[in-house]
């Protein structure tokens, strides 16, 4: 089994000490840092934007895997690049010109990703698969941590796995929402190469982070 990237979502971290939390998950073995940006409009919750990400940047050298749940996206792309985002993932429903958005993300020096909500069809990514570096399958409806994994998304993961393999390109297939030591192996069997987990990483406090991350990796 190929290595799987673990991308802890700081949505479940202690927001009063985010810098320290990022250093802890870095030391605990995180491969990337998943950063959920929400605008209270595209999803029914609010988090933070580029100024906070910029302040967090010096706390780790691991890639910032930034998941935008905002609309519109385009006016903020340069700000996220300057703040230090490495991967910038957008939802196709966030704007009318997905291909232009992807070009702008690449043009700003970041790796573009596209996220599919549980109710969104795989056909949305087909026209842009040659242009992106990551596909994010949402296995919960976006907006909140701590929700249950939606089993029907396993079929979607398998379908996207086939599409990616046909391109011959090295595209990360990431899954986000409800991942824990029970659901992660099922997503990995279906073909993901990256696991996002919030509550399953941060539960139990800092002493548990390393064990929690290890428990998500294929045994
Ligand atoms: C939800 C976010 C997720 C969230 C996952 O909208 O995109 O990244 O933090 O949280 P868990 O792992 O607790 O389901
Ligand atoms: Zn996310």
JSON list of C-alpha atoms and ligand atoms in Angstrom, two decimals:
[
{"chain": "A", "resi": 1, "resn": "UNK", "atom": "CA", "xyz": [0.00, 0.00, 0.00]},
{"chain": "A", "resi": 2, "resn": "UNK", "atom": "CA", "xyz": [1.39, 3.37, -0.99]},
{"chain": "A", "resi": 3, "resn": "UNK", "atom": "CA", "xyz": [1.90, 5.93, 1.71]},
{"chain": "A", "resi": 4, "resn": "UNK", "atom": "CA", "xyz": [-1.12, 7.99, 2.58]},
{"chain": "A", "resi": 5, "resn": "UNK", "atom": "CA", "xyz": [-0.79, 11.65, 3.47]},
{"chain": "A", "resi": 6, "resn": "UNK", "atom": "CA", "xyz": [-2.43, 12.72, 6.73]},
{"chain": "A", "resi": 7, "resn": "UNK", "atom": "CA", "xyz": [-3.71, 16.30, 6.75]},
{"chain": "A", "resi": 8, "resn": "UNK", "atom": "CA", "xyz": [-5.06, 17.25, 10.20]},
{"chain": "A", "resi": 9, "resn": "UNK", "atom": "CA", "xyz": [-7.81, 19.87, 10.03]},
{"chain": "A", "resi": 10, "resn": "UNK", "atom": "CA", "xyz": [-7.11, 22.72, 12.43]},
{"chain": "A", "resi": 11, "resn": "UNK", "atom": "CA", "xyz": [-10.86, 23.36, 12.59]},
{"chain": "A", "resi": 12, "resn": "UNK", "atom": "CA", "xyz": [-10.78, 21.03, 15.62]},
{"chain": "A", "resi": 13, "resn": "UNK", "atom": "CA", "xyz": [-7.69, 22.67, 17.18]},
{"chain": "A", "resi": 14, "resn": "UNK", "atom": "CA", "xyz": [-7.74, 25.13, 20.08]},
{"chain": "A", "resi": 15, "resn": "UNK", "atom": "CA", "xyz": [-8.24, 28.42, 18.22]},
{"chain": "A", "resi": 16, "resn": "UNK", "atom": "CA", "xyz": [-6.80, 30.35, 21.19]},
{"chain": "A", "resi": 17, "resn": "UNK", "atom": "CA", "xyz": [-3.40, 28.78, 20.54]},
{"chain": "A", "resi": 18, "resn": "UNK", "atom": "CA", "xyz": [-3.36, 27.85, 16.87]},
{"chain": "A", "resi": 19, "resn": "UNK", "atom": "CA", "xyz": [0.38, 28.38, 16.38]},
{"chain": "A", "resi": 20, "resn": "UNK", "atom": "CA", "xyz": [1.24, 25.94, 19.16]},
{"chain": "A", "resi": 21, "resn": "UNK", "atom": "CA", "xyz": [-1.34, 23.45, 17.88]},
{"chain": "A", "resi": 22, "resn": "UNK", "atom": "CA", "xyz": [0.25, 23.52, 14.43]},
{"chain": "A", "resi": 23, "resn": "UNK", "atom": "CA", "xyz": [3.70, 22.88, 15.90]},
{"chain": "A", "resi": 24, "resn": "UNK", "atom": "CA", "xyz": [2.26, 19.97, 17.87]},
{"chain": "A", "resi": 25, "resn": "UNK", "atom": "CA", "xyz": [0.63, 18.25, 14.88]},
{"chain": "A", "resi": 26, "resn": "UNK", "atom": "CA", "xyz": [3.77, 18.86, 12.82]},
{"chain": "A", "resi": 27, "resn": "UNK", "atom": "CA", "xyz": [5.85, 17.06, 15.48]},
{"chain": "A", "resi": 28, "resn": "UNK", "atom": "CA", "xyz": [3.16, 14.38, 15.81]},
{"chain": "A", "resi": 29, "resn": "UNK", "atom": "CA", "xyz": [3.66, 13.36, 12.17]},
{"chain": "A", "resi": 30, "resn": "UNK", "atom": "CA", "xyz": [1.24, 15.39, 10.07]},
{"chain": "A", "resi": 31, "resn": "UNK", "atom": "CA", "xyz": [2.17, 15.45, 6.36]},
{"chain": "A", "resi": 32, "resn": "UNK", "atom": "CA", "xyz": [0.16, 18.59, 5.56]},
{"chain": "A", "resi": 33, "resn": "UNK", "atom": "CA", "xyz": [-1.91, 21.08, 7.54]},
{"chain": "A", "resi": 34, "resn": "UNK", "atom": "CA", "xyz": [-5.56, 21.28, 6.44]},
{"chain": "A", "resi": 35, "resn": "UNK", "atom": "CA", "xyz": [-6.89, 24.81, 6.80]},
{"chain": "A", "resi": 36, "resn": "UNK", "atom": "CA", "xyz": [-10.67, 25.27, 6.48]},
{"chain": "A", "resi": 37, "resn": "UNK", "atom": "CA", "xyz": [-11.72, 28.74, 5.36]},
{"chain": "A", "resi": 38, "resn": "UNK", "atom": "CA", "xyz": [-15.47, 29.42, 5.72]},
{"chain": "A", "resi": 39, "resn": "UNK", "atom": "CA", "xyz": [-17.43, 32.56, 4.93]},
{"chain": "A", "resi": 40, "resn": "UNK", "atom": "CA", "xyz": [-20.84, 32.04, 6.56]},
{"chain": "A", "resi": 41, "resn": "UNK", "atom": "CA", "xyz": [-22.40, 32.27, 3.09]},
{"chain": "A", "resi": 42, "resn": "UNK", "atom": "CA", "xyz": [-21.14, 29.36, 0.99]},
{"chain": "A", "resi": 43, "resn": "UNK", "atom": "CA", "xyz": [-21.32, 27.24, 4.16]},
{"chain": "A", "resi": 44, "resn": "UNK", "atom": "CA", "xyz": [-23.20, 27.99, 7.39]},
{"chain": "A", "resi": 45, "resn": "UNK", "atom": "CA", "xyz": [-20.11, 28.67, 9.52]},
{"chain": "A", "resi": 46, "resn": "UNK", "atom": "CA", "xyz": [-17.30, 31.22, 9.80]},
{"chain": "A", "resi": 47, "resn": "UNK", "atom": "CA", "xyz": [-13.61, 30.66, 10.43]},
{"chain": "A", "resi": 48, "resn": "UNK", "atom": "CA", "xyz": [-10.75, 32.92, 9.30]},
{"chain": "A", "resi": 49, "resn": "UNK", "atom": "CA", "xyz": [-8.93, 34.19, 6.25]},
{"chain": "A", "resi": 50, "resn": "UNK", "atom": "CA", "xyz": [-5.49, 35.10, 4.88]},
{"chain": "A", "resi": 51, "resn": "UNK", "atom": "CA", "xyz": [-4.28, 37.29, 7.80]},
{"chain": "A", "resi": 52, "resn": "UNK", "atom": "CA", "xyz": [-4.56, 34.37, 10.23]},
{"chain": "A", "resi": 53, "resn": "UNK", "atom": "CA", "xyz": [-2.94, 31.95, 7.77]},
{"chain": "A", "resi": 54, "resn": "UNK", "atom": "CA", "xyz": [-0.04, 34.39, 7.30]},
{"chain": "A", "resi": 55, "resn": "UNK", "atom": "CA", "xyz": [0.54, 34.46, 11.07]},
{"chain": "A", "resi": 56, "resn": "UNK", "atom": "CA", "xyz": [0.46, 30.65, 11.21]},
{"chain": "A", "resi": 57, "resn": "UNK", "atom": "CA", "xyz": [2.92, 30.19, 8.34]},
{"chain": "A", "resi": 58, "resn": "UNK", "atom": "CA", "xyz": [6.14, 30.46, 10.43]},
{"chain": "A", "resi": 59, "resn": "UNK", "atom": "CA", "xyz": [4.99, 27.68, 12.77]},
{"chain": "A", "resi": 60, "resn": "UNK", "atom": "CA", "xyz": [5.64, 24.82, 10.31]},
{"chain": "A", "resi": 61, "resn": "UNK", "atom": "CA", "xyz": [7.38, 24.03, 7.04]},
{"chain": "A", "resi": 62, "resn": "UNK", "atom": "CA", "xyz": [4.74, 21.43, 6.12]},
{"chain": "A", "resi": 63, "resn": "UNK", "atom": "CA", "xyz": [2.43, 22.36, 3.22]},
{"chain": "A", "resi": 64, "resn": "UNK", "atom": "CA", "xyz": [-0.71, 24.35, 3.99]},
{"chain": "A", "resi": 65, "resn": "UNK", "atom": "CA", "xyz": [-3.58, 22.45, 2.36]},
{"chain": "A", "resi": 66, "resn": "UNK", "atom": "CA", "xyz": [-6.14, 25.25, 2.25]},
{"chain": "A", "resi": 67, "resn": "UNK", "atom": "CA", "xyz": [-9.79, 24.30, 1.68]},
{"chain": "A", "resi": 68, "resn": "UNK", "atom": "CA", "xyz": [-11.86, 27.30, 0.62]},
{"chain": "A", "resi": 69, "resn": "UNK", "atom": "CA", "xyz": [-15.56, 27.17, 1.45]},
{"chain": "A", "resi": 70, "resn": "UNK", "atom": "CA", "xyz": [-16.16, 30.72, 0.28]},
{"chain": "A", "resi": 71, "resn": "UNK", "atom": "CA", "xyz": [-17.84, 32.44, -2.66]},
{"chain": "A", "resi": 72, "resn": "UNK", "atom": "CA", "xyz": [-16.52, 34.24, -4.57]},
{"chain": "A", "resi": 73, "resn": "UNK", "atom": "CA", "xyz": [-12.96, 32.87, -4.57]},
{"chain": "A", "resi": 74, "resn": "UNK", "atom": "CA", "xyz": [-11.19, 34.86, -7.28]},
{"chain": "A", "resi": 75, "resn": "UNK", "atom": "CA", "xyz": [-10.74, 38.20, -5.44]},
{"chain": "A", "resi": 76, "resn": "UNK", "atom": "CA", "xyz": [-8.82, 36.44, -2.64]},
{"chain": "A", "resi": 77, "resn": "UNK", "atom": "CA", "xyz": [-6.46, 34.12, -4.57]},
{"chain": "A", "resi": 78, "resn": "UNK", "atom": "CA", "xyz": [-3.45, 36.43, -4.43]},
{"chain": "A", "resi": 79, "resn": "UNK", "atom": "CA", "xyz": [-4.04, 37.04, -0.72]},
{"chain": "A", "resi": 80, "resn": "UNK", "atom": "CA", "xyz": [-3.93, 33.30, 0.02]},
{"chain": "A", "resi": 81, "resn": "UNK", "atom": "CA", "xyz": [-0.73, 32.95, -2.02]},
{"chain": "A", "resi": 82, "resn": "UNK", "atom": "CA", "xyz": [0.93, 35.79, -0.11]},
{"chain": "A", "resi": 83, "resn": "UNK", "atom": "CA", "xyz": [-0.24, 34.28, 3.18]},
{"chain": "A", "resi": 84, "resn": "UNK", "atom": "CA", "xyz": [1.63, 31.06, 2.37]},
{"chain": "A", "resi": 85, "resn": "UNK", "atom": "CA", "xyz": [-0.98, 28.60, 1.10]},
{"chain": "A", "resi": 86, "resn": "UNK", "atom": "CA", "xyz": [0.57, 25.74, -0.92]},
{"chain": "A", "resi": 87, "resn": "UNK", "atom": "CA", "xyz": [-2.53, 23.89, -2.12]},
{"chain": "A", "resi": 88, "resn": "UNK", "atom": "CA", "xyz": [-5.68, 25.94, -2.72]},
{"chain": "A", "resi": 89, "resn": "UNK", "atom": "CA", "xyz": [-8.85, 23.89, -3.11]},
{"chain": "A", "resi": 90, "resn": "UNK", "atom": "CA", "xyz": [-12.13, 25.37, -4.32]},
{"chain": "A", "resi": 91, "resn": "UNK", "atom": "CA", "xyz": [-15.67, 24.12, -4.79]},
{"chain": "A", "resi": 92, "resn": "UNK", "atom": "CA", "xyz": [-16.96, 24.32, -8.40]},
{"chain": "A", "resi": 93, "resn": "UNK", "atom": "CA", "xyz": [-20.22, 25.84, -7.14]},
{"chain": "A", "resi": 94, "resn": "UNK", "atom": "CA", "xyz": [-18.34, 28.84, -5.70]},
{"chain": "A", "resi": 95, "resn": "UNK", "atom": "CA", "xyz": [-18.13, 30.65, -9.02]},
{"chain": "A", "resi": 96, "resn": "UNK", "atom": "CA", "xyz": [-19.13, 30.49, -12.66]},
{"chain": "A", "resi": 97, "resn": "UNK", "atom": "CA", "xyz": [-15.61, 30.15, -14.13]},
{"chain": "A", "resi": 98, "resn": "UNK", "atom": "CA", "xyz": [-13.90, 27.17, -12.51]},
{"chain": "A", "resi": 99, "resn": "UNK", "atom": "CA", "xyz": [-11.20, 26.91, -15.17]},
{"chain": "A", "resi": 100, "resn": "UNK", "atom": "CA", "xyz": [-10.29, 30.57, -14.82]},
{"chain": "A", "resi": 101, "resn": "UNK", "atom": "CA", "xyz": [-10.08, 30.16, -11.04]},
{"chain": "A", "resi": 102, "resn": "UNK", "atom": "CA", "xyz": [-7.76, 27.16, -11.43]},
{"chain": "A", "resi": 103, "resn": "UNK", "atom": "CA", "xyz": [-5.55, 29.11, -13.83]},
{"chain": "A", "resi": 104, "resn": "UNK", "atom": "CA", "xyz": [-5.38, 31.99, -11.36]},
{"chain": "A", "resi": 105, "resn": "UNK", "atom": "CA", "xyz": [-4.40, 29.64, -8.50]},
{"chain": "A", "resi": 106, "resn": "UNK", "atom": "CA", "xyz": [-1.62, 28.12, -10.63]},
{"chain": "A", "resi": 107, "resn": "UNK", "atom": "CA", "xyz": [-0.59, 31.57, -11.81]},
{"chain": "A", "resi": 108, "resn": "UNK", "atom": "CA", "xyz": [-0.24, 32.70, -8.19]},
{"chain": "A", "resi": 109, "resn": "UNK", "atom": "CA", "xyz": [2.22, 29.85, -7.58]},
{"chain": "A", "resi": 110, "resn": "UNK", "atom": "CA", "xyz": [-0.06, 27.44, -5.72]},
{"chain": "A", "resi": 111, "resn": "UNK", "atom": "CA", "xyz": [-1.29, 23.93, -6.53]},
{"chain": "A", "resi": 112, "resn": "UNK", "atom": "CA", "xyz": [-4.99, 23.94, -7.49]},
{"chain": "A", "resi": 113, "resn": "UNK", "atom": "CA", "xyz": [-7.50, 21.50, -6.00]},
{"chain": "A", "resi": 114, "resn": "UNK", "atom": "CA", "xyz": [-11.22, 20.99, -6.59]},
{"chain": "A", "resi": 115, "resn": "UNK", "atom": "CA", "xyz": [-13.65, 19.76, -3.91]},
{"chain": "A", "resi": 116, "resn": "UNK", "atom": "CA", "xyz": [-16.83, 17.77, -4.53]},
{"chain": "A", "resi": 117, "resn": "UNK", "atom": "CA", "xyz": [-19.68, 18.03, -2.02]},
{"chain": "A", "resi": 118, "resn": "UNK", "atom": "CA", "xyz": [-21.57, 14.82, -1.22]},
{"chain": "A", "resi": 119, "resn": "UNK", "atom": "CA", "xyz": [-24.33, 15.90, -3.63]},
{"chain": "A", "resi": 120, "resn": "UNK", "atom": "CA", "xyz": [-21.99, 17.02, -6.43]},
{"chain": "A", "resi": 121, "resn": "UNK", "atom": "CA", "xyz": [-21.35, 14.75, -9.43]},
{"chain": "A", "resi": 122, "resn": "UNK", "atom": "CA", "xyz": [-17.89, 13.63, -10.57]},
{"chain": "A", "resi": 123, "resn": "UNK", "atom": "CA", "xyz": [-18.67, 15.10, -13.98]},
{"chain": "A", "resi": 124, "resn": "UNK", "atom": "CA", "xyz": [-17.88, 18.54, -12.52]},
{"chain": "A", "resi": 125, "resn": "UNK", "atom": "CA", "xyz": [-14.16, 17.75, -12.36]},
{"chain": "A", "resi": 126, "resn": "UNK", "atom": "CA", "xyz": [-13.85, 15.84, -15.64]},
{"chain": "A", "resi": 127, "resn": "UNK", "atom": "CA", "xyz": [-13.16, 18.95, -17.79]},
{"chain": "A", "resi": 128, "resn": "UNK", "atom": "CA", "xyz": [-10.45, 20.25, -15.43]},
{"chain": "A", "resi": 129, "resn": "UNK", "atom": "CA", "xyz": [-8.70, 17.08, -14.30]},
{"chain": "A", "resi": 130, "resn": "UNK", "atom": "CA", "xyz": [-5.68, 17.78, -16.51]},
{"chain": "A", "resi": 131, "resn": "UNK", "atom": "CA", "xyz": [-5.26, 21.16, -14.80]},
{"chain": "A", "resi": 132, "resn": "UNK", "atom": "CA", "xyz": [-5.45, 20.32, -11.10]},
{"chain": "A", "resi": 133, "resn": "UNK", "atom": "CA", "xyz": [-3.18, 18.64, -8.53]},
{"chain": "A", "resi": 134, "resn": "UNK", "atom": "CA", "xyz": [-5.77, 17.52, -5.98]},
{"chain": "A", "resi": 135, "resn": "UNK", "atom": "CA", "xyz": [-9.36, 16.27, -5.88]},
{"chain": "A", "resi": 136, "resn": "UNK", "atom": "CA", "xyz": [-11.08, 16.56, -2.51]},
{"chain": "A", "resi": 137, "resn": "UNK", "atom": "CA", "xyz": [-14.06, 14.29, -1.91]},
{"chain": "A", "resi": 138, "resn": "UNK", "atom": "CA", "xyz": [-16.27, 15.66, 0.85]},
{"chain": "A", "resi": 139, "resn": "UNK", "atom": "CA", "xyz": [-17.61, 12.77, 2.91]},
{"chain": "A", "resi": 140, "resn": "UNK", "atom": "CA", "xyz": [-19.76, 15.16, 4.98]},
{"chain": "A", "resi": 141, "resn": "UNK", "atom": "CA", "xyz": [-21.59, 18.31, 4.00]},
{"chain": "A", "resi": 142, "resn": "UNK", "atom": "CA", "xyz": [-19.06, 21.09, 4.54]},
{"chain": "A", "resi": 143, "resn": "UNK", "atom": "CA", "xyz": [-19.29, 23.55, 7.41]},
{"chain": "A", "resi": 144, "resn": "UNK", "atom": "CA", "xyz": [-18.60, 21.66, 10.60]},
{"chain": "A", "resi": 145, "resn": "UNK", "atom": "CA", "xyz": [-16.25, 19.15, 12.15]},
{"chain": "A", "resi": 146, "resn": "UNK", "atom": "CA", "xyz": [-17.43, 16.08, 14.02]},
{"chain": "A", "resi": 147, "resn": "UNK", "atom": "CA", "xyz": [-20.03, 14.84, 11.51]},
{"chain": "A", "resi": 148, "resn": "UNK", "atom": "CA", "xyz": [-20.51, 11.21, 10.42]},
{"chain": "A", "resi": 149, "resn": "UNK", "atom": "CA", "xyz": [-18.88, 9.81, 7.29]},
{"chain": "A", "resi": 150, "resn": "UNK", "atom": "CA", "xyz": [-21.37, 9.46, 4.41]},
{"chain": "A", "resi": 151, "resn": "UNK", "atom": "CA", "xyz": [-20.87, 5.94, 3.05]},
{"chain": "A", "resi": 152, "resn": "UNK", "atom": "CA", "xyz": [-22.20, 6.68, -0.42]},
{"chain": "A", "resi": 153, "resn": "UNK", "atom": "CA", "xyz": [-19.10, 8.77, -1.10]},
{"chain": "A", "resi": 154, "resn": "UNK", "atom": "CA", "xyz": [-16.98, 5.60, -1.30]},
{"chain": "A", "resi": 155, "resn": "UNK", "atom": "CA", "xyz": [-18.40, 4.96, -4.80]},
{"chain": "A", "resi": 156, "resn": "UNK", "atom": "CA", "xyz": [-17.43, 8.46, -5.80]},
{"chain": "A", "resi": 157, "resn": "UNK", "atom": "CA", "xyz": [-13.90, 7.95, -4.50]},
{"chain": "A", "resi": 158, "resn": "UNK", "atom": "CA", "xyz": [-13.56, 4.78, -6.59]},
{"chain": "A", "resi": 159, "resn": "UNK", "atom": "CA", "xyz": [-14.92, 6.54, -9.68]},
{"chain": "A", "resi": 160, "resn": "UNK", "atom": "CA", "xyz": [-12.52, 9.47, -9.29]},
{"chain": "A", "resi": 161, "resn": "UNK", "atom": "CA", "xyz": [-9.64, 7.04, -8.64]},
{"chain": "A", "resi": 162, "resn": "UNK", "atom": "CA", "xyz": [-10.28, 5.55, -12.10]},
{"chain": "A", "resi": 163, "resn": "UNK", "atom": "CA", "xyz": [-10.51, 8.97, -13.72]},
{"chain": "A", "resi": 164, "resn": "UNK", "atom": "CA", "xyz": [-7.22, 10.05, -12.14]},
{"chain": "A", "resi": 165, "resn": "UNK", "atom": "CA", "xyz": [-5.47, 6.83, -13.15]},
{"chain": "A", "resi": 166, "resn": "UNK", "atom": "CA", "xyz": [-6.55, 7.41, -16.74]},
{"chain": "A", "resi": 167, "resn": "UNK", "atom": "CA", "xyz": [-4.84, 10.80, -16.77]},
{"chain": "A", "resi": 168, "resn": "UNK", "atom": "CA", "xyz": [-1.51, 9.24, -15.76]},
{"chain": "A", "resi": 169, "resn": "UNK", "atom": "CA", "xyz": [-0.93, 12.40, -13.69]},
{"chain": "A", "resi": 170, "resn": "UNK", "atom": "CA", "xyz": [0.10, 12.51, -10.05]},
{"chain": "A", "resi": 171, "resn": "UNK", "atom": "CA", "xyz": [-3.10, 13.97, -8.60]},
{"chain": "A", "resi": 172, "resn": "UNK", "atom": "CA", "xyz": [-3.71, 13.72, -4.85]},
{"chain": "A", "resi": 173, "resn": "UNK", "atom": "CA", "xyz": [-7.11, 12.13, -4.07]},
{"chain": "A", "resi": 174, "resn": "UNK", "atom": "CA", "xyz": [-8.12, 13.46, -0.67]},
{"chain": "A", "resi": 175, "resn": "UNK", "atom": "CA", "xyz": [-11.16, 12.73, 1.50]},
{"chain": "A", "resi": 176, "resn": "UNK", "atom": "CA", "xyz": [-12.55, 15.09, 4.15]},
{"chain": "A", "resi": 177, "resn": "UNK", "atom": "CA", "xyz": [-15.18, 14.58, 6.82]},
{"chain": "A", "resi": 178, "resn": "UNK", "atom": "CA", "xyz": [-15.88, 11.90, 9.40]},
{"chain": "A", "resi": 179, "resn": "UNK", "atom": "CA", "xyz": [-12.52, 10.15, 8.98]},
{"chain": "A", "resi": 180, "resn": "UNK", "atom": "CA", "xyz": [-11.40, 8.04, 11.93]},
{"chain": "A", "resi": 181, "resn": "UNK", "atom": "CA", "xyz": [-9.58, 4.71, 12.37]},
{"chain": "A", "resi": 182, "resn": "UNK", "atom": "CA", "xyz": [-12.75, 2.87, 11.24]},
{"chain": "A", "resi": 183, "resn": "UNK", "atom": "CA", "xyz": [-13.62, 4.89, 8.15]},
{"chain": "A", "resi": 184, "resn": "UNK", "atom": "CA", "xyz": [-10.10, 5.77, 6.94]},
{"chain": "A", "resi": 185, "resn": "UNK", "atom": "CA", "xyz": [-9.23, 2.20, 5.82]},
{"chain": "A", "resi": 186, "resn": "UNK", "atom": "CA", "xyz": [-12.42, 2.07, 3.75]},
{"chain": "A", "resi": 187, "resn": "UNK", "atom": "CA", "xyz": [-11.55, 5.34, 2.02]},
{"chain": "A", "resi": 188, "resn": "UNK", "atom": "CA", "xyz": [-8.00, 4.12, 1.43]},
{"chain": "A", "resi": 189, "resn": "UNK", "atom": "CA", "xyz": [-9.29, 0.85, -0.06]},
{"chain": "A", "resi": 190, "resn": "UNK", "atom": "CA", "xyz": [-11.49, 2.91, -2.39]},
{"chain": "A", "resi": 191, "resn": "UNK", "atom": "CA", "xyz": [-8.42, 4.81, -3.61]},
{"chain": "A", "resi": 192, "resn": "UNK", "atom": "CA", "xyz": [-7.66, 7.96, -1.62]},
{"chain": "A", "resi": 193, "resn": "UNK", "atom": "CA", "xyz": [-4.05, 9.06, -1.11]},
{"chain": "A", "resi": 194, "resn": "UNK", "atom": "CA", "xyz": [-4.72, 11.76, 1.50]},
{"chain": "A", "resi": 195, "resn": "UNK", "atom": "CA", "xyz": [-6.88, 11.78, 4.63]},
{"chain": "A", "resi": 196, "resn": "UNK", "atom": "CA", "xyz": [-8.19, 14.94, 6.29]},
{"chain": "A", "resi": 197, "resn": "UNK", "atom": "CA", "xyz": [-9.19, 14.52, 9.92]},
{"chain": "A", "resi": 198, "resn": "UNK", "atom": "CA", "xyz": [-10.14, 17.07, 12.54]},
{"chain": "A", "resi": 199, "resn": "UNK", "atom": "CA", "xyz": [-11.83, 15.55, 15.56]},
{"chain": "A", "resi": 200, "resn": "UNK", "atom": "CA", "xyz": [-10.04, 12.19, 15.16]},
{"chain": "A", "resi": 201, "resn": "UNK", "atom": "CA", "xyz": [-6.63, 13.91, 15.38]},
{"chain": "A", "resi": 202, "resn": "UNK", "atom": "CA", "xyz": [-7.31, 16.46, 18.12]},
{"chain": "A", "resi": 203, "resn": "UNK", "atom": "CA", "xyz": [-9.35, 14.26, 20.46]},
{"chain": "A", "resi": 204, "resn": "UNK", "atom": "CA", "xyz": [-7.75, 13.48, 23.79]},
{"chain": "A", "resi": 205, "resn": "UNK", "atom": "CA", "xyz": [-5.41, 16.49, 23.80]},
{"chain": "A", "resi": 206, "resn": "UNK", "atom": "CA", "xyz": [-1.82, 17.04, 22.66]},
{"chain": "A", "resi": 207, "resn": "UNK", "atom": "CA", "xyz": [-0.44, 13.86, 24.23]},
{"chain": "A", "resi": 208, "resn": "UNK", "atom": "CA", "xyz": [-2.63, 11.85, 21.88]},
{"chain": "A", "resi": 209, "resn": "UNK", "atom": "CA", "xyz": [-1.91, 13.61, 18.58]},
{"chain": "A", "resi": 210, "resn": "UNK", "atom": "CA", "xyz": [0.89, 11.26, 17.45]},
{"chain": "A", "resi": 211, "resn": "UNK", "atom": "CA", "xyz": [-1.12, 8.12, 18.23]},
{"chain": "A", "resi": 212, "resn": "UNK", "atom": "CA", "xyz": [-4.23, 9.61, 16.66]},
{"chain": "A", "resi": 213, "resn": "UNK", "atom": "CA", "xyz": [-2.37, 10.39, 13.43]},
{"chain": "A", "resi": 214, "resn": "UNK", "atom": "CA", "xyz": [-0.69, 6.98, 13.35]},
{"chain": "A", "resi": 215, "resn": "UNK", "atom": "CA", "xyz": [-4.07, 5.28, 13.82]},
{"chain": "A", "resi": 216, "resn": "UNK", "atom": "CA", "xyz": [-5.26, 6.79, 10.51]},
{"chain": "A", "resi": 217, "resn": "UNK", "atom": "CA", "xyz": [-2.43, 5.29, 8.48]},
{"chain": "A", "resi": 218, "resn": "UNK", "atom": "CA", "xyz": [-2.78, 1.94, 6.72]},
{"chain": "A", "resi": 219, "resn": "UNK", "atom": "CA", "xyz": [-1.51, -0.84, 8.99]},
{"chain": "B", "resi": 1, "resn": "LIG", "atom": "C1", "xyz": [-15.75, 20.42, 7.15]},
{"chain": "B", "resi": 1, "resn": "LIG", "atom": "C2", "xyz": [-14.29, 20.58, 6.95]},
{"chain": "B", "resi": 1, "resn": "LIG", "atom": "C3", "xyz": [-13.46, 19.48, 7.48]},
{"chain": "B", "resi": 1, "resn": "LIG", "atom": "C4", "xyz": [-13.61, 19.24, 8.96]},
{"chain": "B", "resi": 1, "resn": "LIG", "atom": "C5", "xyz": [-13.49, 17.76, 9.18]},
{"chain": "B", "resi": 1, "resn": "LIG", "atom": "O1", "xyz": [-16.42, 21.36, 6.40]},
{"chain": "B", "resi": 1, "resn": "LIG", "atom": "O2", "xyz": [-14.00, 20.71, 5.57]},
{"chain": "B", "resi": 1, "resn": "LIG", "atom": "O3", "xyz": [-12.09, 19.65, 7.12]},
{"chain": "B", "resi": 1, "resn": "LIG", "atom": "O4", "xyz": [-12.65, 19.89, 9.74]},
{"chain": "B", "resi": 1, "resn": "LIG", "atom": "O5", "xyz": [-13.75, 17.49, 10.51]},
{"chain": "B", "resi": 1, "resn": "LIG", "atom": "P1", "xyz": [-13.91, 16.00, 11.05]},
{"chain": "B", "resi": 1, "resn": "LIG", "atom": "O6", "xyz": [-12.65, 15.25, 10.73]},
{"chain": "B", "resi": 1, "resn": "LIG", "atom": "O7", "xyz": [-14.12, 16.20, 12.52]},
{"chain": "B", "resi": 1, "resn": "LIG", "atom": "O8", "xyz": [-15.11, 15.39, 10.37]},
{"chain": "B", "resi": 2, "resn": "LIG", "atom": "ZN1", "xyz": [-11.87, 20.72, 4.92]}
]
